[in-house]
Short mmCIF file of C-alpha atoms in Angstrom, two decimals:
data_model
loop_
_atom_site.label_atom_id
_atom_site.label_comp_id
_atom_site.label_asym_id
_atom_site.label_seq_id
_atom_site.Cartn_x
_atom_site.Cartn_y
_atom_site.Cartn_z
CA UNK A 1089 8.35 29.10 16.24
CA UNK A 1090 6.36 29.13 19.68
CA UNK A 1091 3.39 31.88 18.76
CA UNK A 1092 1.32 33.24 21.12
CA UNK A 1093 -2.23 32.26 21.41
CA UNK A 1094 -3.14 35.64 20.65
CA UNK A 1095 -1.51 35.73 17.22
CA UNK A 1096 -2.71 32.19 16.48
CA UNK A 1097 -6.43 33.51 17.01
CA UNK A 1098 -6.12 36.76 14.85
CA UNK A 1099 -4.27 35.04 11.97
CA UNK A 1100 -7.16 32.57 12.40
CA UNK A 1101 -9.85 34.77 12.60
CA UNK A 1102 -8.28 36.87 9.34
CA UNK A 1103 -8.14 33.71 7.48
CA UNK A 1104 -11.82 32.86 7.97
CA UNK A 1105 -12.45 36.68 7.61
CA UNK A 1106 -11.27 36.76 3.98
CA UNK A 1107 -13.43 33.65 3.31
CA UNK A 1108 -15.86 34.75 4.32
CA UNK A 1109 -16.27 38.31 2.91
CA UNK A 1110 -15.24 36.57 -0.54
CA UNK A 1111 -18.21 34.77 -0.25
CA UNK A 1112 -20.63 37.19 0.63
CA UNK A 1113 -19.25 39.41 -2.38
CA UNK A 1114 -19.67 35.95 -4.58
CA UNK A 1115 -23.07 35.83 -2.87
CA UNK A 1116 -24.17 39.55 -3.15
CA UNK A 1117 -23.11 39.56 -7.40
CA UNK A 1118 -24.96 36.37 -7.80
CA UNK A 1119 -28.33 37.61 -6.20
CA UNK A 1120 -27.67 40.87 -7.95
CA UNK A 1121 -27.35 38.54 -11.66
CA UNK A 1122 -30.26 36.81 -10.43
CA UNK A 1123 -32.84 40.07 -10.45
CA UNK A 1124 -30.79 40.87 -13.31
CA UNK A 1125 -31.41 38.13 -15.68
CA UNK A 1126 -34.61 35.98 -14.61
CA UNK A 1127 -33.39 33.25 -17.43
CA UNK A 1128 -31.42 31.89 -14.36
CA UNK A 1129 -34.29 31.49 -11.86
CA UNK A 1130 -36.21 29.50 -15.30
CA UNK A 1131 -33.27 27.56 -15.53
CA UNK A 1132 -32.69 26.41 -11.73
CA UNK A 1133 -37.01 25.37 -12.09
CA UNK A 1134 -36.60 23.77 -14.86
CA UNK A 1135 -33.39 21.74 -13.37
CA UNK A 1136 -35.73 20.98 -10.48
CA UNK A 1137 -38.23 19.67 -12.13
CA UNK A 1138 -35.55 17.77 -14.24
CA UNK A 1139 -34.46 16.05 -11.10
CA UNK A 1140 -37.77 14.70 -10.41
CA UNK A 1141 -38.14 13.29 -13.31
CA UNK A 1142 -34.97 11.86 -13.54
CA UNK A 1143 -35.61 9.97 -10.46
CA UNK A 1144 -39.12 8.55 -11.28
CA UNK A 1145 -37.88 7.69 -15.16
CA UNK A 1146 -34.88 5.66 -13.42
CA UNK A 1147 -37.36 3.58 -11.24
CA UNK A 1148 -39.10 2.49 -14.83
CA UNK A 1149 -36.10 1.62 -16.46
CA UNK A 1150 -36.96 3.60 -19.80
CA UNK A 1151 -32.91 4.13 -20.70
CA UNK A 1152 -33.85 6.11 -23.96
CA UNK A 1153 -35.71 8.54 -22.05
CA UNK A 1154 -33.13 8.91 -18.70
CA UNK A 1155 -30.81 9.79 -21.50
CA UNK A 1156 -32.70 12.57 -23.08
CA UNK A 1157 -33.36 13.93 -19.49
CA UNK A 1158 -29.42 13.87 -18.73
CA UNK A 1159 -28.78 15.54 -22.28
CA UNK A 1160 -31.59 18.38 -20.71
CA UNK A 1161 -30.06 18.98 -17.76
CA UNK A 1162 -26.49 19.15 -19.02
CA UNK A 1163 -27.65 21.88 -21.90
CA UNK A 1164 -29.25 24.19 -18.96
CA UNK A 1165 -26.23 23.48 -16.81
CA UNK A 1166 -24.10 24.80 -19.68
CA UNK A 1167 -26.48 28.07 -20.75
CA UNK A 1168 -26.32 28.34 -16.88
CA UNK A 1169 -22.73 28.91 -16.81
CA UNK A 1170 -22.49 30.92 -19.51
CA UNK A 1171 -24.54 33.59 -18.15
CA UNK A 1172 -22.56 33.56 -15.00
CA UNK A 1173 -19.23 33.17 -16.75
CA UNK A 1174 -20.29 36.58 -19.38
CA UNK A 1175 -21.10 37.97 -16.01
CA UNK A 1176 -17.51 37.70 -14.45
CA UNK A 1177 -19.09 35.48 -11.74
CA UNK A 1178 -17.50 32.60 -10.30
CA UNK A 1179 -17.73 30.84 -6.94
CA UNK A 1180 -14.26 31.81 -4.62
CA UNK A 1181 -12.14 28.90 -4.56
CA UNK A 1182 -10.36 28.30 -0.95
CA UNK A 1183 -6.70 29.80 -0.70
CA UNK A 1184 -5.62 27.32 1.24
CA UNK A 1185 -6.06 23.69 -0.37
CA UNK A 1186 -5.19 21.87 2.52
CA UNK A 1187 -7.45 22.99 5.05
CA UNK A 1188 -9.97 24.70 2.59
CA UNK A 1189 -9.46 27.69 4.57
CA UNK A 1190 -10.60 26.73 8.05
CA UNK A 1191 -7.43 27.24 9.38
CA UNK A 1192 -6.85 23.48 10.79
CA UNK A 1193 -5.79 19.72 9.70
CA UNK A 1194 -7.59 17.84 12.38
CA UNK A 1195 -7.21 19.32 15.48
CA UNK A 1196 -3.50 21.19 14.12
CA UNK A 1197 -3.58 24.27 12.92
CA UNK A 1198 -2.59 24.16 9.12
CA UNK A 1199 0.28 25.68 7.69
CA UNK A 1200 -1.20 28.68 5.82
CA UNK A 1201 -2.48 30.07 9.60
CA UNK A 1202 1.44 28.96 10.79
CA UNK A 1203 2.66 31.44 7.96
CA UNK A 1204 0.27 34.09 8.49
CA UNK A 1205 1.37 34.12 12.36
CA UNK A 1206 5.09 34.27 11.24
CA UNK A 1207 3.92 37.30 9.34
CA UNK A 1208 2.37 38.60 12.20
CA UNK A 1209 5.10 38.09 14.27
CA UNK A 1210 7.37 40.21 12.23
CA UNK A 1211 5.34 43.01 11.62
CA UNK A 1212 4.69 43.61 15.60
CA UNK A 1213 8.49 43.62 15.49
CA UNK A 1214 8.89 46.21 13.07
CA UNK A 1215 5.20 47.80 13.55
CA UNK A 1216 7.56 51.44 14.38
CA UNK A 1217 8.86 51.60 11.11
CA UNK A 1218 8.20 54.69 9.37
CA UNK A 1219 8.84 53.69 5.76
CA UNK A 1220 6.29 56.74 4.57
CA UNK A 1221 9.35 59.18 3.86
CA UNK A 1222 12.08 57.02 3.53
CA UNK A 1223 13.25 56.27 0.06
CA UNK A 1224 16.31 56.36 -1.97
CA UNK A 1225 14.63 58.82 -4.36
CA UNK A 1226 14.52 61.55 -1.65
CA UNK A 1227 17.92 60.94 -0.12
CA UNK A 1228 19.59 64.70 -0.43
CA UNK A 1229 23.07 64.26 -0.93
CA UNK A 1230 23.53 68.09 -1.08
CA UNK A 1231 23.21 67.84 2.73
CA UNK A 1232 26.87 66.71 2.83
CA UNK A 1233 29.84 68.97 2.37
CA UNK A 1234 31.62 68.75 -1.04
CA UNK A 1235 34.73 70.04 0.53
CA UNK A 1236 37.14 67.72 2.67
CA UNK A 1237 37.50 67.56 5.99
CA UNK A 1238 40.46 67.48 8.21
CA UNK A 1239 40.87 64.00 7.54
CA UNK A 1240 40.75 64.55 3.97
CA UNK A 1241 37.60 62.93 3.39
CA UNK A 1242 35.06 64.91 0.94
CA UNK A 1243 31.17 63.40 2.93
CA UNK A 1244 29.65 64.18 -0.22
CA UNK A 1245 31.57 62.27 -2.31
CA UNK A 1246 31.77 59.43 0.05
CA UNK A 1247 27.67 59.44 0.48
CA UNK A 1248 27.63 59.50 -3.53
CA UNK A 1249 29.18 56.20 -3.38
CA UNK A 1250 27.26 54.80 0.30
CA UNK A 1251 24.44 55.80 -1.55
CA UNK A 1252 25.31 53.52 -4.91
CA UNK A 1253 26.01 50.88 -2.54
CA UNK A 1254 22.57 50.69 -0.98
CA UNK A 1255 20.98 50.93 -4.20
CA UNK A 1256 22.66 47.61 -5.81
CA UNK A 1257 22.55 46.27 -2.04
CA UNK A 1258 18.82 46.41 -2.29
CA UNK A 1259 18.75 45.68 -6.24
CA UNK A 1260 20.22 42.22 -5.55
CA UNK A 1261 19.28 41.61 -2.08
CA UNK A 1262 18.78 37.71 -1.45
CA UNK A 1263 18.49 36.27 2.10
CA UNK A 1264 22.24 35.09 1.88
CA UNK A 1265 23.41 38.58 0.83
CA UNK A 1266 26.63 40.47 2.75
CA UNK A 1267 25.23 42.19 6.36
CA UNK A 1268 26.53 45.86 6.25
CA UNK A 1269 27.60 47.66 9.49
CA UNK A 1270 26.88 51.48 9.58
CA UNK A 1271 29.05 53.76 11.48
CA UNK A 1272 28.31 57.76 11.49
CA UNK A 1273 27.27 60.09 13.88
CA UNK A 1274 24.01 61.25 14.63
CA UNK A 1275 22.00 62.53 11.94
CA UNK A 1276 24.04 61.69 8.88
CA UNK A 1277 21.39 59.44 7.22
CA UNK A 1278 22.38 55.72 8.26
CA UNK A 1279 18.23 55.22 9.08
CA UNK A 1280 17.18 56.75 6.04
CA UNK A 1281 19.48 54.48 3.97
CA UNK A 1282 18.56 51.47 5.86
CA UNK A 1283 14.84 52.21 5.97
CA UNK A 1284 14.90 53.09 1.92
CA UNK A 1285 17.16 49.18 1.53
CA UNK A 1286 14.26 47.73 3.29
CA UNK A 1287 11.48 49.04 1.18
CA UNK A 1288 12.94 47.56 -1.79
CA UNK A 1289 13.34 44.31 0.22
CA UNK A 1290 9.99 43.74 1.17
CA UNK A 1291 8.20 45.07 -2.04
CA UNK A 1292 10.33 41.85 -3.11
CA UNK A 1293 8.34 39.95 -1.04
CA UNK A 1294 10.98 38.85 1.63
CA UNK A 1295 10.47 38.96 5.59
CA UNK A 1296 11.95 41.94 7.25
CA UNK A 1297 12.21 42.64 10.44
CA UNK A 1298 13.21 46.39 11.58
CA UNK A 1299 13.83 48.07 14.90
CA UNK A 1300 15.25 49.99 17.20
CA UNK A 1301 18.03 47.96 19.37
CA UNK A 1302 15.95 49.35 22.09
CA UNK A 1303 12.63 48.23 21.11
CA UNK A 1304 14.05 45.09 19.76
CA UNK A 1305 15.58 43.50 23.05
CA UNK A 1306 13.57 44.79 24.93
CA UNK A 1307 10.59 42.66 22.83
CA UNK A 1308 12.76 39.80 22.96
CA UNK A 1309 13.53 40.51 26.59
CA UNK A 1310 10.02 41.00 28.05
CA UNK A 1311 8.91 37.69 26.13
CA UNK A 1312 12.00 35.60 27.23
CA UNK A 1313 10.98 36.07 31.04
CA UNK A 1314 7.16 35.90 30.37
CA UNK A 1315 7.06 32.06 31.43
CA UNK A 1316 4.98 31.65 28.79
CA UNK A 1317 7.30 29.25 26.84
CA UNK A 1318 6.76 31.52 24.01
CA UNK A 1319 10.08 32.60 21.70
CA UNK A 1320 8.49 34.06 18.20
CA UNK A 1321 9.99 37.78 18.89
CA UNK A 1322 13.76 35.76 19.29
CA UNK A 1323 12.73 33.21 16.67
CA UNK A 1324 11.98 36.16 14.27
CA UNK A 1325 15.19 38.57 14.85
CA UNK A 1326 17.39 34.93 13.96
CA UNK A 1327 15.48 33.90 11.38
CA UNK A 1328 14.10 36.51 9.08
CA UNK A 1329 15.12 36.92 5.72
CA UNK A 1330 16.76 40.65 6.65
CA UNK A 1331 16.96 41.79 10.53
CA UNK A 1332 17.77 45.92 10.50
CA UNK A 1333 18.94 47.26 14.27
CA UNK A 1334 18.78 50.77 14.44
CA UNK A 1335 20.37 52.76 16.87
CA UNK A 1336 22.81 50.13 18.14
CA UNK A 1337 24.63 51.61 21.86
CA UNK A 1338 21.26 53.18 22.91
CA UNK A 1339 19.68 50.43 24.47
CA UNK A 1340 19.74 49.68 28.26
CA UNK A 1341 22.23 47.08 28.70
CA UNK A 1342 21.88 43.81 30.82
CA UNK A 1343 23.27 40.30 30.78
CA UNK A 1344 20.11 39.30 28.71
CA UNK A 1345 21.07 42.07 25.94
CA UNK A 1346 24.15 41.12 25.83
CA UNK A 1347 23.83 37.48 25.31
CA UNK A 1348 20.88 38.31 23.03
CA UNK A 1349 22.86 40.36 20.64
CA UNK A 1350 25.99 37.91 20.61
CA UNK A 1351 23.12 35.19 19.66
CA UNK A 1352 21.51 37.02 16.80
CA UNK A 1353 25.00 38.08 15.60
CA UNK A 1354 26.69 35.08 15.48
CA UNK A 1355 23.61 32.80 14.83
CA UNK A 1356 22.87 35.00 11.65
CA UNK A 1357 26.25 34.58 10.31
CA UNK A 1358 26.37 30.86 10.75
CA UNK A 1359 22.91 30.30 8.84
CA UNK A 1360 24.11 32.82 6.18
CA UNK A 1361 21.42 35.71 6.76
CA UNK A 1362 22.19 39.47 6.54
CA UNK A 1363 21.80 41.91 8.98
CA UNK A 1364 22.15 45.72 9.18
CA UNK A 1365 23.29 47.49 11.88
CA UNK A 1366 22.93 51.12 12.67
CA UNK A 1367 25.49 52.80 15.28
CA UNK A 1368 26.65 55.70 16.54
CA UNK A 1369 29.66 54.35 17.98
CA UNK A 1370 32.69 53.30 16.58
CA UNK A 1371 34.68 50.70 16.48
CA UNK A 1372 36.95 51.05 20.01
CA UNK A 1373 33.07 52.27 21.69
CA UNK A 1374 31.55 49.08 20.14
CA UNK A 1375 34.10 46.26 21.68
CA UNK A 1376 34.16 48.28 25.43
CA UNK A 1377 30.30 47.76 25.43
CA UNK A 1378 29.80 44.56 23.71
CA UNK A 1379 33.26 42.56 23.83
CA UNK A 1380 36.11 41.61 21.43
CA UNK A 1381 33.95 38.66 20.52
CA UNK A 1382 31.47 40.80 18.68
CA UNK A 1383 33.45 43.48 17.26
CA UNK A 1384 36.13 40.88 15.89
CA UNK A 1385 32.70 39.53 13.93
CA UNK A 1386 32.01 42.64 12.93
CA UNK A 1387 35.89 43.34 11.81
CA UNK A 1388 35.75 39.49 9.95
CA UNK A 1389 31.87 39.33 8.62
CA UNK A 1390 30.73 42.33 7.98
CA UNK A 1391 30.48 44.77 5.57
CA UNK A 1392 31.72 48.47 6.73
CA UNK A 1393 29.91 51.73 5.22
CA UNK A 1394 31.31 54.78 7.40
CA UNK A 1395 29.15 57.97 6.85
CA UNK A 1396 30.71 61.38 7.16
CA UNK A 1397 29.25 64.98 7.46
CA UNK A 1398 27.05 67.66 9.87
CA UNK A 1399 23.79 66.37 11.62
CA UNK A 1400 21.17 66.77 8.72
CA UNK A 1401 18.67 66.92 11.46
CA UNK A 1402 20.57 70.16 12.80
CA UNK A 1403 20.71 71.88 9.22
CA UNK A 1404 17.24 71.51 8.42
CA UNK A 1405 15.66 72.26 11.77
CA UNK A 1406 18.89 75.55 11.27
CA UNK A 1407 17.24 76.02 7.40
CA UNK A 1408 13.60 76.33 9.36
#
């Protein structure tokens, strides 16, 4: 991916921040032990002194008595240690191994700052999502009618089983898992189920990014004609591990958009990576605004999860 120099420099300066403060916390307990138990500052004299006379006994060649000075200095090093080790204190090792946490191989940046920018990336994608109240657990299915509808279609019953769905969609989630298309009216709960899928996703530990189809290409949009030669917000809505569009239909349309969206749709489905899509329209709205090409993948590639029932939004604000 082509970062920005802006989120190279923060993921750099966060790496060398975390070294950093572990060190002056490794610091901090050590002088702390050190007023603590004055054996240690005996110990580092006494290893000092040992180190002078090491040097002056080598230059005389007495071998019995180099060796009693080594055997002296390895018992102190040892008592050392244990104090510090009965202590819980122990110098921070580097995260990184290959750049010991300076953030570069040469004059390249190393791979753990390359990671922590793809991480950045995402999360300025999806740095709108309001995961705080959006779970499975408080997903009210009472909301929905338990009678049917003219269709004959009870919502409640059909959210009972939406619902399931989601649950074992996020219980199993991998990044080659089925991509799910959502199709409801306003207010029926298709960002609440998405939204509770992706917590369970990224508590996993996988890369998610989530947005409105608005905020999305418009991201991707802005960058693209930035003439920067940058391409991370693109790069990240083809290859994370999940992408989640919200709100699909209310974004301003242009011939960027639409090439952008027949990109991330068909590119995802050709490297095997799921993607949820929220929408209000249905199926004859979505191929007048975005073509037969995309709804046909949609028809072929995609899982469909129709949601039926009143505006929640309307009820509770009615309830109020």
């Amino acid at each position: 991916m082509a970062y920005s120099n802006e989120i190279y420099a923060r993921a750099l300066k966060e790496i060398r921040d975390d070294a950093n403060r572990r060190e002056q916390k490794y610091n901090f307990l050590l002088e702390q032990l050190y007023k603590d138990v004055p054996r240690l500052t005996e110990i580092d004299n006494a290893l000092g002194r040992i180190g002078s006379r090491a040097a002056i006994t080598a230059l005389s060649g007495d071998m019995k008595a180099l060796s009693q000075i080594q055997k002296d200095s390895e018992e102190l090093q040892k008592e050392k240690q244990e104090i510090l080790q009965s202590a819980g204190i122990k110098k921070p090792e580097p995260k990184c191994n290959f750049c010991n946490d300076t953030g570069y191989i040469g004059n390249n940046y190393c791979s753990c700052v390359k990671s922590l920018a793809k991480k950045m990336s995402f999360e300025e994608l999806s740095k709108h999502m309001p995961l705080n109240n959006q779970h499975f657990d408080n997903f009210d299915l009472t909301f929905y009618p338990d009678k049917a509808d003219k269709n004959g279609i009870v919502p409640r019953k059909n959210m009972t089983s939406v619902l399931k769905m989601a649950k074992e969609y996020a219980i199993n989630f991998t990044p080659s898992s089925k991509s799910l298309l959502f199709i409801g009216d306003v207010g029926l709960g298709k960002t609440h189920l998405s939204l509770s899928i992706v917590s369970e996703v990224l508590a996993k530990g996988y890369d998610v990014v989530y947005g409105s189809a608005q905020n999305l290409f418009s991201a991707a949009e802005r960058e693209h004609f930035s003439y920067t030669g940058e391409s991370a917000k693109t790069d990240a809505l083809l290859q994370c591990d999940l992408l989640v569009i919200d709100d699909l239909g209310t974004e301003f349309m242009t011939s960027f958009t639409q090439s952008l969206f027949y990109n991330i749709v068909n590119t995802r489905l050709l490297t095997g990576k799921p993607t949820i899509i929220n929408t209000n329209l249905n199926f004859r709205e979505l191929e007048e605004r975005y073509t037969a090409r995309i709804s046909s993948r949609f028809m072929g590639e995609y899982k469909l999860v129709k949601f039926f029932g009143t505006d929640i939004r309307q009820q509770k604000m009615i309830a109020k």
